[in-house]
Tab-separated table of C-alpha atoms and ligand atoms in Angstrom:
chain	number	residue	atom	x	y	z
A	1	UNK	CA	-28.512	10.502	10.811
A	2	UNK	CA	-30.787	10.961	14.241
A	3	UNK	CA	-30.890	7.009	13.658
A	4	UNK	CA	-27.305	6.373	13.636
A	5	UNK	CA	-27.095	8.486	16.982
A	6	UNK	CA	-26.295	5.438	19.028
A	7	UNK	CA	-23.898	3.697	16.880
A	8	UNK	CA	-21.410	6.494	16.348
A	9	UNK	CA	-22.013	6.999	20.273
A	10	UNK	CA	-20.489	3.559	20.025
A	11	UNK	CA	-17.430	4.495	17.799
A	12	UNK	CA	-16.382	7.120	20.120
A	13	UNK	CA	-16.101	4.636	23.469
A	14	UNK	CA	-14.241	1.894	21.209
A	15	UNK	CA	-10.636	1.458	22.857
A	16	UNK	CA	-8.762	2.676	20.014
A	17	UNK	CA	-6.162	4.544	21.977
A	18	UNK	CA	-5.302	1.776	24.348
A	19	UNK	CA	-4.871	-0.652	21.262
A	20	UNK	CA	-2.892	1.688	18.834
A	21	UNK	CA	-0.498	2.112	22.232
A	22	UNK	CA	-0.293	-1.594	22.225
A	23	UNK	CA	-0.234	-2.804	18.798
A	24	UNK	CA	2.892	0.394	18.145
A	25	UNK	CA	4.449	-1.362	20.717
A	26	UNK	CA	5.386	-3.987	18.391
A	27	UNK	CA	7.628	-3.697	15.626
A	28	UNK	CA	6.082	-4.905	12.929
A	29	UNK	CA	8.546	-3.869	10.164
A	30	UNK	CA	7.848	-5.776	6.632
A	31	UNK	CA	10.371	-8.187	6.923
A	32	UNK	CA	10.423	-8.579	10.845
A	33	UNK	CA	8.453	-12.210	10.973
A	34	UNK	CA	8.955	-12.439	14.071
A	35	UNK	CA	7.368	-9.246	14.965
A	36	UNK	CA	4.470	-9.943	12.380
A	37	UNK	CA	3.796	-13.132	14.068
A	38	UNK	CA	3.349	-11.504	17.452
A	39	UNK	CA	1.190	-8.400	15.888
A	40	UNK	CA	-1.166	-10.372	13.441
A	41	UNK	CA	-2.897	-13.068	16.393
A	42	UNK	CA	-3.345	-9.853	18.376
A	43	UNK	CA	-5.183	-8.091	15.419
A	44	UNK	CA	-7.322	-11.706	14.803
A	45	UNK	CA	-8.219	-11.292	18.224
A	46	UNK	CA	-9.335	-8.042	18.125
A	47	UNK	CA	-11.471	-8.600	15.115
A	48	UNK	CA	-13.079	-11.338	16.681
A	49	UNK	CA	-15.255	-9.372	18.358
A	50	UNK	CA	-16.690	-9.008	14.918
A	51	UNK	CA	-19.630	-11.800	14.177
A	52	UNK	CA	-17.470	-13.171	11.342
A	53	UNK	CA	-14.970	-15.774	10.395
A	54	UNK	CA	-11.062	-14.588	11.410
A	55	UNK	CA	-8.736	-16.392	9.608
A	56	UNK	CA	-4.883	-15.836	9.550
A	57	UNK	CA	-3.486	-16.564	5.819
A	58	UNK	CA	0.030	-17.430	4.443
A	59	UNK	CA	1.365	-14.834	1.794
A	60	UNK	CA	1.096	-16.318	-1.580
A	61	UNK	CA	4.530	-17.489	-2.496
A	62	UNK	CA	6.913	-14.961	-4.691
A	63	UNK	CA	10.912	-14.381	-4.827
A	64	UNK	CA	13.273	-11.215	-5.787
A	65	UNK	CA	15.986	-10.793	-6.864
A	66	UNK	CA	19.218	-10.687	-4.981
A	67	UNK	CA	22.192	-8.421	-5.329
A	68	UNK	CA	24.282	-11.677	-6.978
A	69	UNK	CA	21.194	-12.014	-9.367
A	70	UNK	CA	19.788	-15.128	-7.753
A	71	UNK	CA	16.044	-15.517	-7.430
A	72	UNK	CA	15.193	-15.847	-3.790
A	73	UNK	CA	11.846	-16.663	-2.282
A	74	UNK	CA	10.207	-13.781	-0.055
A	75	UNK	CA	9.750	-14.432	3.391
A	76	UNK	CA	6.398	-12.505	4.644
A	77	UNK	CA	3.923	-12.560	7.335
A	78	UNK	CA	0.608	-13.659	7.285
A	79	UNK	CA	-2.817	-12.153	6.361
A	80	UNK	CA	-5.555	-11.619	8.363
A	81	UNK	CA	-8.830	-12.259	7.177
A	82	UNK	CA	-12.321	-11.345	7.998
A	83	UNK	CA	-15.437	-12.211	6.282
A	84	UNK	CA	-18.808	-11.300	7.733
A	85	UNK	CA	-22.426	-11.938	6.280
A	86	UNK	CA	-21.347	-12.129	2.569
A	87	UNK	CA	-24.918	-12.906	1.500
A	88	UNK	CA	-26.227	-9.016	3.167
A	89	UNK	CA	-27.300	-6.973	0.190
A	90	UNK	CA	-24.652	-4.850	0.618
A	91	UNK	CA	-21.141	-5.432	0.597
A	92	UNK	CA	-17.859	-3.490	0.988
A	93	UNK	CA	-14.161	-4.401	1.134
A	94	UNK	CA	-12.006	-3.075	4.126
A	95	UNK	CA	-8.337	-2.994	4.113
A	96	UNK	CA	-5.232	-1.972	6.066
A	97	UNK	CA	-1.564	-3.123	7.083
A	98	UNK	CA	-0.636	-4.514	9.973
A	99	UNK	CA	3.243	-3.918	8.961
A	100	UNK	CA	5.342	-0.659	8.777
A	101	UNK	CA	8.238	0.914	7.369
A	102	UNK	CA	10.302	0.849	10.536
A	103	UNK	CA	12.702	-2.574	10.519
A	104	UNK	CA	13.430	-4.515	14.053
A	105	UNK	CA	17.097	-2.649	13.733
A	106	UNK	CA	15.488	0.710	13.351
A	107	UNK	CA	16.080	3.716	15.753
A	108	UNK	CA	12.474	4.401	15.722
A	109	UNK	CA	11.104	2.322	18.245
A	110	UNK	CA	8.918	3.849	20.829
A	111	UNK	CA	5.859	5.550	21.346
A	112	UNK	CA	6.114	9.483	23.192
A	113	UNK	CA	2.678	11.492	24.556
A	114	UNK	CA	3.570	15.225	22.959
A	115	UNK	CA	1.482	18.024	23.713
A	116	UNK	CA	-0.516	16.656	26.681
A	117	UNK	CA	-1.432	13.532	25.300
A	118	UNK	CA	-2.834	15.373	22.140
A	119	UNK	CA	-0.364	13.875	19.980
A	120	UNK	CA	1.295	10.452	19.751
A	121	UNK	CA	4.414	10.087	17.956
A	122	UNK	CA	5.458	6.869	17.563
A	123	UNK	CA	6.343	3.471	14.535
A	124	UNK	CA	2.977	2.882	12.765
A	125	UNK	CA	1.071	5.282	15.148
A	126	UNK	CA	-0.739	6.964	11.517
A	127	UNK	CA	0.645	4.744	9.301
A	128	UNK	CA	-1.333	2.272	10.103
A	129	UNK	CA	-2.371	0.677	13.444
A	130	UNK	CA	-4.185	4.374	14.331
A	131	UNK	CA	-6.329	3.280	11.121
A	132	UNK	CA	-6.924	-0.781	12.177
A	133	UNK	CA	-8.128	0.436	15.540
A	134	UNK	CA	-10.267	3.477	13.559
A	135	UNK	CA	-11.835	0.793	11.245
A	136	UNK	CA	-12.548	-1.788	13.899
A	137	UNK	CA	-14.181	0.965	16.405
A	138	UNK	CA	-16.157	1.649	13.000
A	139	UNK	CA	-17.175	-1.852	12.163
A	140	UNK	CA	-18.420	-2.488	15.821
A	141	UNK	CA	-20.712	0.595	15.732
A	142	UNK	CA	-22.023	-0.853	12.449
A	143	UNK	CA	-22.407	-4.672	14.021
A	144	UNK	CA	-24.603	-2.178	16.476
A	145	UNK	CA	-27.266	-0.900	14.542
A	146	UNK	CA	-30.070	-2.565	13.244
A	147	UNK	CA	-28.693	-1.833	9.871
A	148	UNK	CA	-26.332	-4.417	10.550
A	149	UNK	CA	-28.170	-6.942	8.345
A	150	UNK	CA	-28.429	-5.014	5.035
A	151	UNK	CA	-24.437	-4.927	4.860
A	152	UNK	CA	-21.805	-7.450	4.633
A	153	UNK	CA	-18.240	-6.843	4.499
A	154	UNK	CA	-14.405	-8.578	3.987
A	155	UNK	CA	-11.796	-7.373	5.721
A	156	UNK	CA	-7.782	-7.881	4.798
A	157	UNK	CA	-5.018	-6.588	6.987
A	158	UNK	CA	-2.066	-7.473	5.045
A	159	UNK	CA	1.700	-7.432	6.504
A	160	UNK	CA	3.093	-6.287	3.298
A	161	UNK	CA	1.856	-3.490	1.997
A	162	UNK	CA	4.972	-1.158	2.442
A	163	UNK	CA	6.667	-3.345	0.286
A	164	UNK	CA	4.074	-3.500	-2.419
A	165	UNK	CA	1.900	-6.487	-1.573
A	166	UNK	CA	3.402	-9.155	-3.185
A	167	UNK	CA	2.344	-11.623	-1.129
A	168	UNK	CA	-1.099	-10.292	-0.168
A	169	UNK	CA	-2.466	-8.829	-3.518
A	170	UNK	CA	-4.382	-11.808	-4.790
A	171	UNK	CA	-6.036	-12.010	-1.484
A	172	UNK	CA	-7.196	-8.125	-1.859
A	173	UNK	CA	-8.193	-9.053	-5.565
A	174	UNK	CA	-10.230	-11.994	-4.136
A	175	UNK	CA	-11.744	-9.784	-1.571
A	176	UNK	CA	-12.859	-7.025	-3.303
A	177	UNK	CA	-14.760	-9.235	-6.036
A	178	UNK	CA	-18.546	-8.433	-6.118
A	179	UNK	CA	-17.757	-5.345	-3.377
A	180	UNK	CA	-19.752	-2.143	-4.011
A	181	UNK	CA	-17.063	-0.087	-2.413
A	182	UNK	CA	-14.213	0.075	-0.671
A	183	UNK	CA	-12.454	1.790	2.367
A	184	UNK	CA	-8.686	1.672	3.248
A	185	UNK	CA	-7.543	3.132	6.197
A	186	UNK	CA	-3.917	4.739	5.389
A	187	UNK	CA	-3.809	8.178	7.110
A	188	UNK	CA	-5.259	11.861	5.814
A	189	UNK	CA	-3.364	12.733	2.889
A	190	UNK	CA	-2.958	16.025	5.064
A	191	UNK	CA	-3.133	16.563	8.633
A	192	UNK	CA	-6.150	18.584	8.647
A	193	UNK	CA	-8.289	15.240	7.036
A	194	UNK	CA	-8.022	15.826	3.492
A	195	UNK	CA	-8.289	12.864	1.512
A	196	UNK	CA	-5.629	11.098	-1.004
A	197	UNK	CA	-8.252	10.837	-4.347
A	198	UNK	CA	-5.900	9.702	-7.872
A	199	UNK	CA	-3.071	8.329	-6.972
A	200	UNK	CA	-0.237	7.473	-9.658
A	201	UNK	CA	0.971	3.614	-10.582
A	202	UNK	CA	4.241	2.116	-9.641
A	203	UNK	CA	6.690	-0.738	-11.085
A	204	UNK	CA	9.385	-2.069	-9.572
A	205	UNK	CA	11.471	-3.779	-11.864
A	206	UNK	CA	15.077	-5.442	-11.356
A	207	UNK	CA	16.835	-5.810	-14.788
A	208	UNK	CA	19.481	-8.556	-15.036
A	209	UNK	CA	22.327	-7.745	-17.723
A	210	UNK	CA	24.582	-10.932	-18.796
A	211	UNK	CA	27.517	-9.726	-20.674
A	212	UNK	CA	30.791	-11.823	-20.846
A	213	UNK	CA	34.036	-11.762	-18.434
A	214	UNK	CA	36.959	-11.012	-19.758
A	215	UNK	CA	40.825	-9.838	-18.788
A	216	UNK	CA	40.520	-5.796	-18.559
A	217	UNK	CA	44.293	-5.340	-20.112
A	218	UNK	CA	44.650	-8.606	-22.181
A	219	UNK	CA	41.349	-8.997	-24.379
A	220	UNK	CA	39.116	-6.418	-23.160
A	221	UNK	CA	37.275	-6.481	-26.444
A	222	UNK	CA	36.103	-10.109	-25.846
A	223	UNK	CA	34.599	-9.188	-22.865
A	224	UNK	CA	30.696	-7.433	-22.895
A	225	UNK	CA	30.452	-4.919	-20.467
A	226	UNK	CA	27.332	-5.605	-18.029
A	227	UNK	CA	28.020	-2.758	-15.905
A	228	UNK	CA	27.952	-0.250	-18.519
A	229	UNK	CA	24.978	-1.589	-20.140
A	230	UNK	CA	23.138	-1.142	-17.152
A	231	UNK	CA	24.650	2.421	-17.117
A	232	UNK	CA	23.507	2.915	-21.068
A	233	UNK	CA	20.036	1.235	-19.996
A	234	UNK	CA	19.657	3.692	-16.823
A	235	UNK	CA	20.452	6.834	-19.008
A	236	UNK	CA	17.792	5.963	-21.372
A	237	UNK	CA	15.248	5.219	-19.313
A	238	UNK	CA	15.806	8.447	-17.480
A	239	UNK	CA	15.623	10.688	-20.524
A	240	UNK	CA	12.582	8.995	-21.403
A	241	UNK	CA	10.668	10.711	-18.431
A	242	UNK	CA	8.156	13.063	-18.822
A	243	UNK	CA	4.911	14.300	-17.445
A	244	UNK	CA	2.441	11.168	-16.944
A	245	UNK	CA	5.493	9.068	-16.043
A	246	UNK	CA	8.358	9.526	-13.573
A	247	UNK	CA	11.363	7.136	-13.959
A	248	UNK	CA	14.098	6.376	-11.376
A	249	UNK	CA	16.594	4.277	-11.953
A	250	UNK	CA	17.532	3.436	-8.048
A	251	UNK	CA	20.725	1.219	-7.991
A	252	UNK	CA	22.970	-0.780	-10.104
A	253	UNK	CA	24.438	-3.944	-8.086
A	254	UNK	CA	26.798	-6.090	-9.936
A	255	UNK	CA	30.197	-5.689	-11.424
A	256	UNK	CA	34.098	-6.880	-9.808
A	257	UNK	CA	37.377	-6.261	-9.840
A	258	UNK	CA	39.362	-3.368	-11.783
A	259	UNK	CA	41.046	-6.135	-13.635
A	260	UNK	CA	38.231	-7.715	-15.265
A	261	UNK	CA	35.087	-6.685	-17.814
A	262	UNK	CA	31.964	-7.283	-15.419
A	263	UNK	CA	29.727	-10.022	-16.757
A	264	UNK	CA	26.683	-9.082	-14.797
A	265	UNK	CA	24.594	-6.021	-13.743
A	266	UNK	CA	21.375	-5.682	-11.795
A	267	UNK	CA	19.236	-2.478	-12.635
A	268	UNK	CA	16.777	-1.797	-10.090
A	269	UNK	CA	14.032	0.895	-11.669
A	270	UNK	CA	10.855	2.611	-10.600
A	271	UNK	CA	8.293	3.704	-12.733
A	272	UNK	CA	5.332	5.803	-11.576
A	273	UNK	CA	2.654	6.106	-14.678
A	274	UNK	CA	-0.468	8.824	-14.459
A	275	UNK	CA	-2.836	7.129	-16.025
A	276	UNK	CA	-3.664	3.281	-17.658
A	277	UNK	CA	-1.847	4.506	-20.578
A	278	UNK	CA	1.023	5.685	-19.601
A	279	UNK	CA	1.542	2.615	-17.835
A	280	UNK	CA	1.214	0.435	-21.408
A	281	UNK	CA	3.637	3.227	-22.839
A	282	UNK	CA	6.137	2.571	-20.317
A	283	UNK	CA	5.628	-1.808	-21.003
A	284	UNK	CA	6.523	-0.742	-24.435
A	285	UNK	CA	9.624	1.476	-23.079
A	286	UNK	CA	11.068	-1.126	-21.183
A	287	UNK	CA	10.413	-3.934	-24.049
A	288	UNK	CA	12.179	-1.502	-26.677
A	289	UNK	CA	15.005	-0.677	-24.469
A	290	UNK	CA	15.613	-3.868	-23.503
A	291	UNK	CA	16.053	-4.783	-27.279
A	292	UNK	CA	18.138	-2.206	-27.633
A	293	UNK	CA	20.385	-2.263	-24.766
A	294	UNK	CA	20.666	-6.390	-25.774
A	295	UNK	CA	21.870	-5.577	-29.454
A	296	UNK	CA	24.105	-2.457	-29.331
A	297	UNK	CA	26.048	-4.128	-26.040
A	298	UNK	CA	25.675	-7.624	-27.130
A	299	UNK	CA	24.415	-8.924	-23.637
A	300	UNK	CA	21.417	-10.706	-22.574
A	301	UNK	CA	18.722	-9.072	-20.617
A	302	UNK	CA	16.391	-10.037	-18.772
A	303	UNK	CA	13.054	-8.528	-16.313
A	304	UNK	CA	11.793	-9.507	-13.183
A	305	UNK	CA	9.266	-7.474	-12.049
A	306	UNK	CA	6.116	-5.172	-13.147
A	307	UNK	CA	3.639	-2.918	-12.177
A	308	UNK	CA	2.480	-3.994	-8.611
A	309	UNK	CA	0.174	-0.879	-8.157
A	310	UNK	CA	-1.804	0.056	-11.015
A	311	UNK	CA	-2.786	3.968	-11.638
A	312	UNK	CA	-5.355	5.199	-9.749
A	313	UNK	CA	-7.600	7.707	-11.641
A	314	UNK	CA	-10.560	9.092	-9.932
A	315	UNK	CA	-13.801	7.233	-12.181
A	316	UNK	CA	-17.633	8.371	-11.588
A	317	UNK	CA	-17.817	5.628	-9.216
A	318	UNK	CA	-15.390	6.872	-7.369
A	319	UNK	CA	-16.296	10.203	-7.603
A	320	UNK	CA	-19.342	9.015	-6.012
A	321	UNK	CA	-17.958	7.596	-3.275
A	322	UNK	CA	-15.753	10.301	-2.226
A	323	UNK	CA	-19.159	12.129	-2.457
A	324	UNK	CA	-20.392	9.973	-0.073
A	325	UNK	CA	-17.542	10.393	2.515
A	326	UNK	CA	-17.642	14.444	2.308
A	327	UNK	CA	-21.261	14.171	2.822
A	328	UNK	CA	-21.072	12.248	5.381
A	329	UNK	CA	-18.353	14.296	6.948
A	330	UNK	CA	-20.420	17.195	6.659
A	331	UNK	CA	-23.533	15.761	8.786
A	332	UNK	CA	-20.710	15.456	11.486
A	333	UNK	CA	-19.496	19.094	11.200
A	334	UNK	CA	-16.362	18.098	9.547
A	335	UNK	CA	-14.827	19.830	6.304
A	336	UNK	CA	-12.830	17.253	3.860
A	337	UNK	CA	-11.778	17.285	0.316
A	338	UNK	CA	-9.490	15.616	-1.553
A	339	UNK	CA	-6.352	16.026	-3.665
A	340	UNK	CA	-4.065	13.556	-6.017
A	341	UNK	CA	-1.050	12.041	-4.663
A	342	UNK	CA	2.251	11.229	-5.499
A	343	UNK	CA	2.089	7.812	-3.235
A	344	UNK	CA	0.662	3.988	-3.942
A	345	UNK	CA	-1.450	2.140	-1.301
A	346	UNK	CA	-3.603	-1.280	-1.642
A	347	UNK	CA	-6.192	1.319	-3.254
A	348	UNK	CA	-4.498	1.480	-6.276
A	349	UNK	CA	-5.410	-2.472	-6.804
A	350	UNK	CA	-8.166	-2.252	-5.375
A	351	UNK	CA	-9.290	0.480	-7.902
A	352	UNK	CA	-7.648	-1.984	-10.580
A	353	UNK	CA	-10.338	-4.174	-9.636
A	354	UNK	CA	-13.181	-2.269	-10.718
A	355	UNK	CA	-14.044	-1.631	-7.078
A	356	UNK	CA	-14.906	2.511	-6.050
A	357	UNK	CA	-12.384	3.079	-3.116
A	358	UNK	CA	-11.619	5.503	-0.599
A	359	UNK	CA	-7.961	5.067	0.533
A	360	UNK	CA	-7.068	7.485	3.174
A	361	UNK	CA	-10.271	6.438	5.549
A	362	UNK	CA	-7.626	6.228	8.378
A	363	UNK	CA	-5.878	9.141	11.387
A	364	UNK	CA	-5.102	12.240	10.858
A	365	UNK	CA	-1.432	12.606	11.218
A	366	UNK	CA	1.788	13.327	9.442
A	367	UNK	CA	5.386	12.929	8.833
A	368	UNK	CA	4.633	9.118	7.986
A	369	UNK	CA	7.742	7.154	7.168
A	370	UNK	CA	9.840	9.003	9.506
A	371	UNK	CA	10.817	9.195	13.305
A	372	UNK	CA	8.330	11.837	13.367
A	373	UNK	CA	5.776	10.146	12.660
A	374	UNK	CA	2.464	11.422	14.583
A	375	UNK	CA	-0.830	10.551	15.417
A	376	UNK	CA	-3.553	13.638	16.300
A	377	UNK	CA	-5.053	11.785	18.801
A	378	UNK	CA	-8.787	13.617	18.912
A	379	UNK	CA	-9.008	12.233	15.027
A	380	UNK	CA	-9.657	8.153	16.263
A	381	UNK	CA	-13.097	9.433	17.617
A	382	UNK	CA	-13.529	11.591	14.702
A	383	UNK	CA	-13.089	8.964	11.803
A	384	UNK	CA	-14.193	6.031	13.343
A	385	UNK	CA	-17.368	7.630	13.522
A	386	UNK	CA	-17.278	9.073	9.993
A	387	UNK	CA	-16.481	5.335	8.660
A	388	UNK	CA	-19.539	4.024	10.841
A	389	UNK	CA	-21.768	6.934	9.132
A	390	UNK	CA	-20.453	6.180	5.566
A	391	UNK	CA	-21.261	2.229	6.005
A	392	UNK	CA	-24.193	2.825	7.144
A	393	UNK	CA	-25.470	4.667	4.773
A	394	UNK	CA	-23.929	2.468	2.261
A	395	UNK	CA	-26.164	-0.164	4.075
A	396	UNK	CA	-28.903	1.927	3.188
A	397	UNK	CA	-28.912	2.454	-0.009
A	398	UNK	CA	-27.794	-0.874	-2.579
A	399	UNK	CA	-25.698	1.422	-4.748
A	400	UNK	CA	-23.262	3.967	-3.778
B	501	ZN	ZN1	-0.067	2.790	4.999
């Protein structure tokens, strides 16, 4: 611990608060390409204090189903990748996201100081521009330590996390390969610093139903009603929800004028399996119900989407990493536990690569995804020191 003192002091001196203020002043909603293209070079510049290669990479191509049922190319921002000492004996992955849930036309755009500056209220201050500042401060502190040569790392800061990382999941998976551990800088699960432990998975699907149009009065029996079929599918899916698998039919697009049997509908549905076995069951359920609907309504059914976030149970390697974070916190006089949560993040995808991950290493704060989002300012230094100590202890031992 004594050996780490100067590195921890360095973490405390980093310009985190100024960074949070300047980064949160830029709207970087996942769909705001202009804002993201302003944000990405700022981050690349900030991370260039590290000794590795800093690159901005284009998102992987993908598409989404429009309200008319057309596959449209997804427009996404660039992702930041930093690679430092890939040959080091201990290698870890650090991830964060530069995007926020607030679009360019959202009313929440400005930062407000509260409680004499102890609290910062603003878009993305906790989720997760504060987390990015913490990550960078911790890495800079590690670089100031003689242990730095023992630890190499990749940093990925993506621009589409809040919409499920469609254009960056492959980059994260590549960067996770061969790593001992991963740290992700989502804000703590509770304002007291409690970490998020197990997470369910999440899958988003657009199910396209094509029936047959007909006149509602003259020959309705010749029609095949896609809206009715989509409604039937929504009801059957909802009824199949159980402990371990939540199912939320969220929206039906399609249909048309009252005098026509509608021939097209798109059902959007989200499924959250707790365990990998629940995901397999969910996939079978969707397959079976699609066949039933196609047969009983005489329609064609196509599905688009998938489980972009696999379930993240806590396995023994993950448990060891949580204990390392917990004991590091104790060395700093902080008391930290973890709880399961219903949310998902890139930590799900990292865990699915077989790499143990603690994904709430970022700031303490709360009310994220709302105009009340806040950051507890003193947590910047606290969490930067925690992260730095965790990384230095990882550097000391080849295994978690
Ligand atoms: Zn987040």
